[in-house]
Coordinates of C-alpha atoms and ligand atoms in Angstrom, one line a residue:
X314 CA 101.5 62.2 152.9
X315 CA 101.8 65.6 151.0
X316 CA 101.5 68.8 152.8
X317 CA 98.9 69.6 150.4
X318 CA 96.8 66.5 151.5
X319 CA 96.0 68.4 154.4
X320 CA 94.2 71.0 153.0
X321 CA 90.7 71.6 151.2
X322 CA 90.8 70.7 147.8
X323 CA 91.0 74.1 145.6
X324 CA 88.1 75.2 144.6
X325 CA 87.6 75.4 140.8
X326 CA 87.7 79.0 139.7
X327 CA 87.6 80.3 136.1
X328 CA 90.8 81.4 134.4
X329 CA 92.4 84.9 133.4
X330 CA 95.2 86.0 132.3
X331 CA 97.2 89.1 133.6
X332 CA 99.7 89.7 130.8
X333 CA 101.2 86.6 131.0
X334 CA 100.6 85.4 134.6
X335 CA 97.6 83.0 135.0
X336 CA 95.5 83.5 137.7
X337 CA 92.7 80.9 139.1
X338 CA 91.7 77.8 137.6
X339 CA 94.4 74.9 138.4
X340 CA 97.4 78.0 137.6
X341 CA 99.7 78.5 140.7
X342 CA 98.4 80.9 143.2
X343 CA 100.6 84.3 142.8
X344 CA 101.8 86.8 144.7
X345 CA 101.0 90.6 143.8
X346 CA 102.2 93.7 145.8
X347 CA 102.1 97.2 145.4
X348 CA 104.4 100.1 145.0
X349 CA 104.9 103.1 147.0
X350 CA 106.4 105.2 144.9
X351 CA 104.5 108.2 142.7
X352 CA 104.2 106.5 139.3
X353 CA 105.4 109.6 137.2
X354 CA 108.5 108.8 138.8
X355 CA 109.4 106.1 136.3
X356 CA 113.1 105.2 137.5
X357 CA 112.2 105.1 141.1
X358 CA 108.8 102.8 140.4
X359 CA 110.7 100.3 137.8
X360 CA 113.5 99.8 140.4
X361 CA 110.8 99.3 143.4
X362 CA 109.1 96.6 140.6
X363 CA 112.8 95.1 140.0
X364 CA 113.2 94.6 143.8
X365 CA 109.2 92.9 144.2
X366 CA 110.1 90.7 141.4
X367 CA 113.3 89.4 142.8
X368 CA 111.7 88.8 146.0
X369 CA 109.3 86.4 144.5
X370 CA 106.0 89.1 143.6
X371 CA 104.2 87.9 140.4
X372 CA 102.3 90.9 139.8
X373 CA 102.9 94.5 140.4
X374 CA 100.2 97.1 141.2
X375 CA 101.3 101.2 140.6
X376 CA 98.3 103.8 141.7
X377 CA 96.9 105.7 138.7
X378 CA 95.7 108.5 140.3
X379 CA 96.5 111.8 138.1
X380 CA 97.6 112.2 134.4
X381 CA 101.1 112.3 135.2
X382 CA 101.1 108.9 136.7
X383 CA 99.3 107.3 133.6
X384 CA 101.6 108.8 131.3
X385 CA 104.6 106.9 133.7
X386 CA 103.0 104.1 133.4
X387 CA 103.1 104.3 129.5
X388 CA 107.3 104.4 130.2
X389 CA 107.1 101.7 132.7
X390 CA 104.7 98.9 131.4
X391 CA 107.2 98.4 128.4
X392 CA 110.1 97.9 131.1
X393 CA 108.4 96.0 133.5
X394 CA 109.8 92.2 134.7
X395 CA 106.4 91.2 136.0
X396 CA 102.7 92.4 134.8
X397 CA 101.5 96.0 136.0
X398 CA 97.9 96.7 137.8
X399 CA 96.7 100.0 137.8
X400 CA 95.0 101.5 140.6
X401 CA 91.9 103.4 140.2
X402 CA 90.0 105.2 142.6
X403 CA 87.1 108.3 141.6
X404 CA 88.6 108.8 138.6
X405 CA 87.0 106.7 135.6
X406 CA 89.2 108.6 133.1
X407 CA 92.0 107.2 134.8
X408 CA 91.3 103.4 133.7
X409 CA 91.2 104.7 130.3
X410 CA 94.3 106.3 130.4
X411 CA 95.7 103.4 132.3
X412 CA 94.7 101.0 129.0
X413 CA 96.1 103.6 127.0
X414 CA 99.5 102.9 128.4
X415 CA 99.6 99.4 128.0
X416 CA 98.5 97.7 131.5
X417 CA 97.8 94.5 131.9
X418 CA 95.2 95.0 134.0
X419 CA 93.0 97.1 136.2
X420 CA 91.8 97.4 139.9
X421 CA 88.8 99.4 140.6
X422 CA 87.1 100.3 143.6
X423 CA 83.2 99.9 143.1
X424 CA 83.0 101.8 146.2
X425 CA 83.9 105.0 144.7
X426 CA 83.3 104.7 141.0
X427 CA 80.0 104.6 141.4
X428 CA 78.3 106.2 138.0
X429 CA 76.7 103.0 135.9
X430 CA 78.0 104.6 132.6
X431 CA 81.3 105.2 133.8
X432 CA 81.5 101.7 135.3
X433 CA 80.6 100.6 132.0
X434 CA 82.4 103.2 129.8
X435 CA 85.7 101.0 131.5
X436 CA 84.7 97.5 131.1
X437 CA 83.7 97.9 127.5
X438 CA 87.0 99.4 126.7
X439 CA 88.7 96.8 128.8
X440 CA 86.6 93.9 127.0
X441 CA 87.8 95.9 124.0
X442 CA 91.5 95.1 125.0
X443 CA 91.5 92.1 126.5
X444 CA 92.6 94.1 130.1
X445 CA 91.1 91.9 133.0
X446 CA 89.9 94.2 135.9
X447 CA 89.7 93.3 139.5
X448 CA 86.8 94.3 141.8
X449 CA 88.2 95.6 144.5
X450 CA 85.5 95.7 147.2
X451 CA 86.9 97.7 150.5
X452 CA 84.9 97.1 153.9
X453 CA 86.6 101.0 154.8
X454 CA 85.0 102.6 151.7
X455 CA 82.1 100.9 150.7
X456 CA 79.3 102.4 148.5
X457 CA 77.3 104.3 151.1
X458 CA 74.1 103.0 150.0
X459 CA 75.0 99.5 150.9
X460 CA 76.7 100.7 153.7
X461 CA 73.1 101.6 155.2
X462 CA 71.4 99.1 153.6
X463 CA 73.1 96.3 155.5
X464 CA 74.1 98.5 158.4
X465 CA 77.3 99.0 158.2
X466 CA 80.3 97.4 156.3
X467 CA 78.8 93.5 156.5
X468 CA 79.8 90.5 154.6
X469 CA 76.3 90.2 152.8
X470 CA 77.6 94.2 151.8
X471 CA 80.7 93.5 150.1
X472 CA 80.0 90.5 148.7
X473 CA 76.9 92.6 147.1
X474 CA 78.8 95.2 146.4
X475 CA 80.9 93.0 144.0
X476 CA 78.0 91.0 142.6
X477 CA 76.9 94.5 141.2
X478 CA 79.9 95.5 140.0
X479 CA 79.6 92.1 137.9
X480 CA 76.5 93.0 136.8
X481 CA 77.4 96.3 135.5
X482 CA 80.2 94.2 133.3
X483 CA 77.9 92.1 132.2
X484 CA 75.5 94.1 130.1
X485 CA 78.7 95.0 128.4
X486 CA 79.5 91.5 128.0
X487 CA 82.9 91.5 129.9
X488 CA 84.0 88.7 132.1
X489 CA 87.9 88.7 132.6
X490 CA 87.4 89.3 136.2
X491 CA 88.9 88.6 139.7
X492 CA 87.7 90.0 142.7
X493 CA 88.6 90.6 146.1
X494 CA 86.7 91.5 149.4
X495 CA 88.9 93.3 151.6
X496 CA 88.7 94.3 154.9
X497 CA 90.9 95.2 158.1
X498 CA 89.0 92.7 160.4
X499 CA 90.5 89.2 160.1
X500 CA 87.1 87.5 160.5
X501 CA 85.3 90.0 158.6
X502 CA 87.2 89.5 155.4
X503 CA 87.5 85.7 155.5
X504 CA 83.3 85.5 156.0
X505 CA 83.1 87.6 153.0
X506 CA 85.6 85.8 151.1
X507 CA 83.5 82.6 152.1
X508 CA 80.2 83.7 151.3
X509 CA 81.7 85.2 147.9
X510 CA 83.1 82.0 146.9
X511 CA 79.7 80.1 147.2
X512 CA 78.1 82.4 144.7
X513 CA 80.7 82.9 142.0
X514 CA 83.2 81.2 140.4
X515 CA 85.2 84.1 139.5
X516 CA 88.9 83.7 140.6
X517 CA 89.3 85.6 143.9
X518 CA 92.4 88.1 145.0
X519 CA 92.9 87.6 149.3
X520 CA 94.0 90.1 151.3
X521 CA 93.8 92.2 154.5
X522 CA 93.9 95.5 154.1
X523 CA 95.5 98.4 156.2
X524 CA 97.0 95.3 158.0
X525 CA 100.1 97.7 159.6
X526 CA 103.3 97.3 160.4
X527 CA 104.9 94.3 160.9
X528 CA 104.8 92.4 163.0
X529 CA 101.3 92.6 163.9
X530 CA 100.8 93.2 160.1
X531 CA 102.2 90.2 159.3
X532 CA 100.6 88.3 161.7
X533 CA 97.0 89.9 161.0
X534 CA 97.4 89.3 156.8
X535 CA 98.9 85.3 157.5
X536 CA 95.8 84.6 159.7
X537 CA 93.2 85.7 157.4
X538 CA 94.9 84.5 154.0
X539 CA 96.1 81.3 155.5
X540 CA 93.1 80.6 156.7
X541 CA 91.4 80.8 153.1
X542 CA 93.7 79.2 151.7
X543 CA 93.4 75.9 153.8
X544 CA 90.1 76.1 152.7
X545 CA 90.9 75.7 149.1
X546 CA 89.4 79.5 148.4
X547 CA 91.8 81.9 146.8
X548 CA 93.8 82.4 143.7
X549 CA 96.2 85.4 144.0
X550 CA 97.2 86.9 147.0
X551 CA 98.4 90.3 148.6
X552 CA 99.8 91.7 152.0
X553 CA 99.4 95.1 152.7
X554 CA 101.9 96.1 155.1
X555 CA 102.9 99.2 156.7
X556 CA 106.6 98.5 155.2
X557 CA 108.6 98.8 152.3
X558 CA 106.3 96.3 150.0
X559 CA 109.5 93.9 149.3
X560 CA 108.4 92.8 152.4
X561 CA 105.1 92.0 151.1
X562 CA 105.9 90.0 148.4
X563 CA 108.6 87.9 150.6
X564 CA 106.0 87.2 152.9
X565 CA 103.4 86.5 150.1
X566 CA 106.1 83.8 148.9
X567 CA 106.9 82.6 152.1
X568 CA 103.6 81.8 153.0
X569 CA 102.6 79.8 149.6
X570 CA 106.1 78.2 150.3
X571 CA 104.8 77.1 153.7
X572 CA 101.5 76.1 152.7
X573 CA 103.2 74.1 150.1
X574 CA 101.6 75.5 147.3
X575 CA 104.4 77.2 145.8
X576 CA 108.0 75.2 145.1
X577 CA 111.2 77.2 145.6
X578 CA 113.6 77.1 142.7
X579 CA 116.9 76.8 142.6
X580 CA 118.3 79.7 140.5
X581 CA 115.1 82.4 140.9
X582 CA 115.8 83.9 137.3
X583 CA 114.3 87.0 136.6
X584 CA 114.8 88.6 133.1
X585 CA 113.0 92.3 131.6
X586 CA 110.4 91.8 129.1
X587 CA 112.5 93.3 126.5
X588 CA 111.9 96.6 125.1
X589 CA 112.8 98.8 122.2
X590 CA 116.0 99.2 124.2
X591 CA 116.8 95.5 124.2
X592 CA 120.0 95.0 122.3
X593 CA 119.9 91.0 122.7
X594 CA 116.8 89.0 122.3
X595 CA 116.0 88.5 126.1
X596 CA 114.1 85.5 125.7
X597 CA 116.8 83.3 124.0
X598 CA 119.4 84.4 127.0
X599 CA 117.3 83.7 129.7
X600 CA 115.6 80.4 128.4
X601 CA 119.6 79.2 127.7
X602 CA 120.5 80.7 130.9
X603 CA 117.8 78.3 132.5
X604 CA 118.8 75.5 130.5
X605 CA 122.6 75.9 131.5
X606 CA 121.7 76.3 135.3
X607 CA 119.4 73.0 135.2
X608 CA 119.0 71.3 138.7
X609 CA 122.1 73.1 139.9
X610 CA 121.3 74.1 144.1
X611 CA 122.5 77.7 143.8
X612 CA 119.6 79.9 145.1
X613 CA 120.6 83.2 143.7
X614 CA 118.5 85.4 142.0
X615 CA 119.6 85.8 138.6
X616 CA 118.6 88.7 136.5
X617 CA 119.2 88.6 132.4
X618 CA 118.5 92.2 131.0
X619 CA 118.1 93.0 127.6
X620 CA 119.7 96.6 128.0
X621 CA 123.0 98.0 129.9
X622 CA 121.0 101.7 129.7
X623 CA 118.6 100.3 132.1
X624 CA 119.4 97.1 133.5
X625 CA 122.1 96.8 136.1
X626 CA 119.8 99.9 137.8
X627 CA 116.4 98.1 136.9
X628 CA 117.8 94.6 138.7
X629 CA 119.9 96.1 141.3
X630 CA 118.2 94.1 144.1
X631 CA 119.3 91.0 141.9
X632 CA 122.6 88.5 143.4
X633 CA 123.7 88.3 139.9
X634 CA 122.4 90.0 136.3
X635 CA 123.8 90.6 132.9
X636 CA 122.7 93.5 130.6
X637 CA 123.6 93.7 127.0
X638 CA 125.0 96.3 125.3
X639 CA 127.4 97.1 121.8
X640 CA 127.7 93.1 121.3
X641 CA 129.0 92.5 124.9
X642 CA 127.6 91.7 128.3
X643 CA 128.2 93.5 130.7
X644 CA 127.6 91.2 134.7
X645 CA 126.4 93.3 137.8
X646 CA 126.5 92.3 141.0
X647 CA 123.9 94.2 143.3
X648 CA 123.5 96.6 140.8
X649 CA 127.6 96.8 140.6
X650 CA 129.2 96.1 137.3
X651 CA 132.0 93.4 137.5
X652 CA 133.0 92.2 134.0
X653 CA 132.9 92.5 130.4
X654 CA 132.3 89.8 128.5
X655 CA 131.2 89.2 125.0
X656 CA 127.9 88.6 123.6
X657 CA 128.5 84.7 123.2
X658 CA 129.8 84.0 126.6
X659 CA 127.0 85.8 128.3
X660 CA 125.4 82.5 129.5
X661 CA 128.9 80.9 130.4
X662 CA 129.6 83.8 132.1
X663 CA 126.4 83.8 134.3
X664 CA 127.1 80.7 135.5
X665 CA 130.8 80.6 136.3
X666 CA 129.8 84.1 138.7
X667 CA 126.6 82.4 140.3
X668 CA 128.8 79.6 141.9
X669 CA 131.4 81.7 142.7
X670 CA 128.9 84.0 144.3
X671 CA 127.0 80.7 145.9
X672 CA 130.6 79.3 147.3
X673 CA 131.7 82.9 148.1
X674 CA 129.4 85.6 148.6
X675 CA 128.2 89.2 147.2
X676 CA 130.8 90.6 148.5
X677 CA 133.7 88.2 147.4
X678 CA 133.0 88.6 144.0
X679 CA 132.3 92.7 143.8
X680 CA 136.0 92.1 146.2
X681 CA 137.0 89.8 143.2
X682 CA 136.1 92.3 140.0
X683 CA 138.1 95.1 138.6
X684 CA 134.8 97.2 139.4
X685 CA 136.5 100.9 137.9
X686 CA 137.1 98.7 134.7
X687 CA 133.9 97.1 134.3
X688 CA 131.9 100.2 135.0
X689 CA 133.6 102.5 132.9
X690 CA 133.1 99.9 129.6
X691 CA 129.4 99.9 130.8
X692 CA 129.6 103.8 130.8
X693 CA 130.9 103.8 127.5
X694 CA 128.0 101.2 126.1
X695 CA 125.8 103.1 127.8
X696 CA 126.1 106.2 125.8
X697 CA 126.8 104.6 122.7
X698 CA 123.3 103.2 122.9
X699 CA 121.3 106.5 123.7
X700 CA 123.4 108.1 121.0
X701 CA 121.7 105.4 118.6
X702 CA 118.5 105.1 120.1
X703 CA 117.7 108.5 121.5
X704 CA 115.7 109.0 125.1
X705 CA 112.3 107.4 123.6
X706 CA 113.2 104.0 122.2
X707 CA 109.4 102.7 123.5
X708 CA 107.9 105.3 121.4
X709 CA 106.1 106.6 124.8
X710 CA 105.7 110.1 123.5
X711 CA 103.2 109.3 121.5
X712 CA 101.1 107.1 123.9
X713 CA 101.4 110.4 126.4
X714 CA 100.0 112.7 123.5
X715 CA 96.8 109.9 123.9
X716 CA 96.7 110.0 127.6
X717 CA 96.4 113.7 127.3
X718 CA 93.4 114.0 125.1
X719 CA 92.0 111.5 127.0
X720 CA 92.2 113.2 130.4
X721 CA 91.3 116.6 129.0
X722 CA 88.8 115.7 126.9
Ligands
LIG71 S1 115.7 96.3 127.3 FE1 116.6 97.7 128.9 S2 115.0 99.3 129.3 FE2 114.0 97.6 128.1 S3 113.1 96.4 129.7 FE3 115.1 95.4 129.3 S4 116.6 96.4 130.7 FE4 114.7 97.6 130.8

């Protein structure tokens, strides 16, 4: 008997697409986290993203909460492994200036955008772009006038909170839409996820929120998504611990692992979209790369980066990563560089490190590498290619002059 025999069969829920992750209908259930970082602080946010995605997170949330952060996330979206949520609270201008940057989709809080037009303002824009938005109902900040309506933060409240929300969209005719119905109270949030789930088919985001630390956070977020889960309800997932969120998204994967719903890989590969920075073409190097590792049992994670400005810092989390760079590849380990190689041995190259580094260790092979070397030929890549390309190679300037007019106008 499968382990999945055991549990409820899923229930059928429509499908979106967030960039180009699935989420609901028969596509694997994901994992999503958040960062903690301020999003103007591009650097600091794309390495927090790096680390989610090499611990198994699918889709990557960043508050947009001020101008500054929306013009980061015009730098970051184009330099992003994994798909990027925005954040929105209060601020509808924000979701604009969110799209404006490139997201690939939206969360927002019906609890506290509360203004029909501005609700709709969003959704016609996003329908506009093909952005899906989540619903992000909150038991802790629910629209006061259901609040006393139902007497307090109820199931009937949050799942009515969301139904509005959808209502709203739909006089604008959009429907790329996944919702969630948080709350800090296990049995709370899995009612409301319950009752939600008999009136819509919408794919639906689990959660507990303001779970805490670990390891009561843990504990609190496995009891109510597990629970959901086994009853076939849910399509993406999220802890929301009091930690650093790498912790989230390993616990996220652990528990779909558990559950039997996920499959661990052998070689977790994790390559950057590619940019205008990307000196290789990404997508051929990491489809080869997957090719060449086939069915081999070396559970690394493997990062193939399509830049030596950004990548070995972007991936640093990574066992094992190549970045590109003047015709050569330049292999990192832990963020370290190791070796110079050239462009046509890149994939040859991966390989011969990750089973050294699966017989050996981390350590072995930075031990191994003439690390002064290799850095120094990265150093010198590296500054070749901002002398070519200049500090803007995503053309972000210009989506910032946007943002601008957007937020002050
Ligand atoms: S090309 Fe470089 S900057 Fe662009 S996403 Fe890849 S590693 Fe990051």
């Amino acid at each position: 008997m499968q382990v999945s025999d055991w549990t409820t069969e899923r229930r059928k829920t429509r499908q979106i697409s967030v960039g180009k992750v699935a989420v609901g209908g028969d596509a694997p259930i994901t994992v999503q986290s958040m960062t903690i970082t301020k999003t103007a602080d591009v650097e600091g946010t794309l390495q927090q993203i790096y680390a989610l995605a090499a611990a198994g997170c699918d889709i990557v949330r960043c508050t947009c909460n001020e101008s500054e952060a929306a013009e980061g996330l015009a730098q970051i979206v184009p330099r992003s492994p994994i798909p990027v949520i925005a954040d929105i609270h209060h601020q509808y201008k924000m979701a604009l200036a969110a799209m404006q940057a490139g997201v690939h989709g939206l969360r927002l809080n019906p609890g506290n955008i509360r203004r029909p037009e501005h609700i709709k303002a969003v959704a016609s824009e996003a329908r506009d772009r093909g952005v899906p938005i989540r619903i992000g109902v909150n038991a802790g900040s629910l629209d006061p006038e259901l609040y006393d309506k139902h007497g307090g933060p109820t199931p009937e409240a949050m799942v009515e909170s969301a139904l509005r929300e959808i209502a709203y969209f739909e006089e604008v005719d959009f429907d790329l839409v996944k919702i969630s119905v948080k709350a800090s109270s296990v049995p709370l949030m899995v009612e409301a996820y319950r009752q939600l789930s008999a009136v819509t088919d919408f794919p639906l985001h689990l959660g507990v929120t303001e779970a805490g630390p670990p390891p009561a956070g843990l504990v609190k977020g496995t009891a109510g998504i597990a629970t959901l889960l086994m009853e076939g309800i849910g399509d993406t997932i999220r802890y929301s611990l009091t930690a650093d969120p790498v912790e989230e998204a390993k616990a996220g994967r652990q528990l779909l692992e558990a559950l039997g719903l996920r499959e661990r890989k052998n070689v977790d590969l994790i390559a950057c979209p590619s940019c205008g920075r990307a000196e290789v073409d990404v997508i051929d190097i990491a489809q080869r790369a997957m090719k060449a590792f086939g069915d081999r049992q070396l559970p690394l994670q493997v990062a193939v980066m399509g830049c030596v400005v950004n990548g070995p810092g972007e991936a640093r989390e990574a066992d094992l990563g190549i970045a590109a760079g003047n015709k050569r590849g330049h292999l990192f380990v832990k963020g370290r560089n190791i070796a110079v190689v050239p462009e046509s041995e890149m994939v040859e190259a991966l390989v011969e490190w990750a089973e050294f580094i699966n017989e050996h260790g981390t350590e072995a092979a930075i031990a191994r590498a003439d690390t002064a070397l290799a850095e120094r030929e990265a150093a010198k890549d590296r500054s070749m290619l901002l002398n070519a390309q200049g500090a803007d190679a995503n053309h972000s300037d210009a989506k910032i002059v946007e943002i601008r007019k957007t937020v002050s106008g």
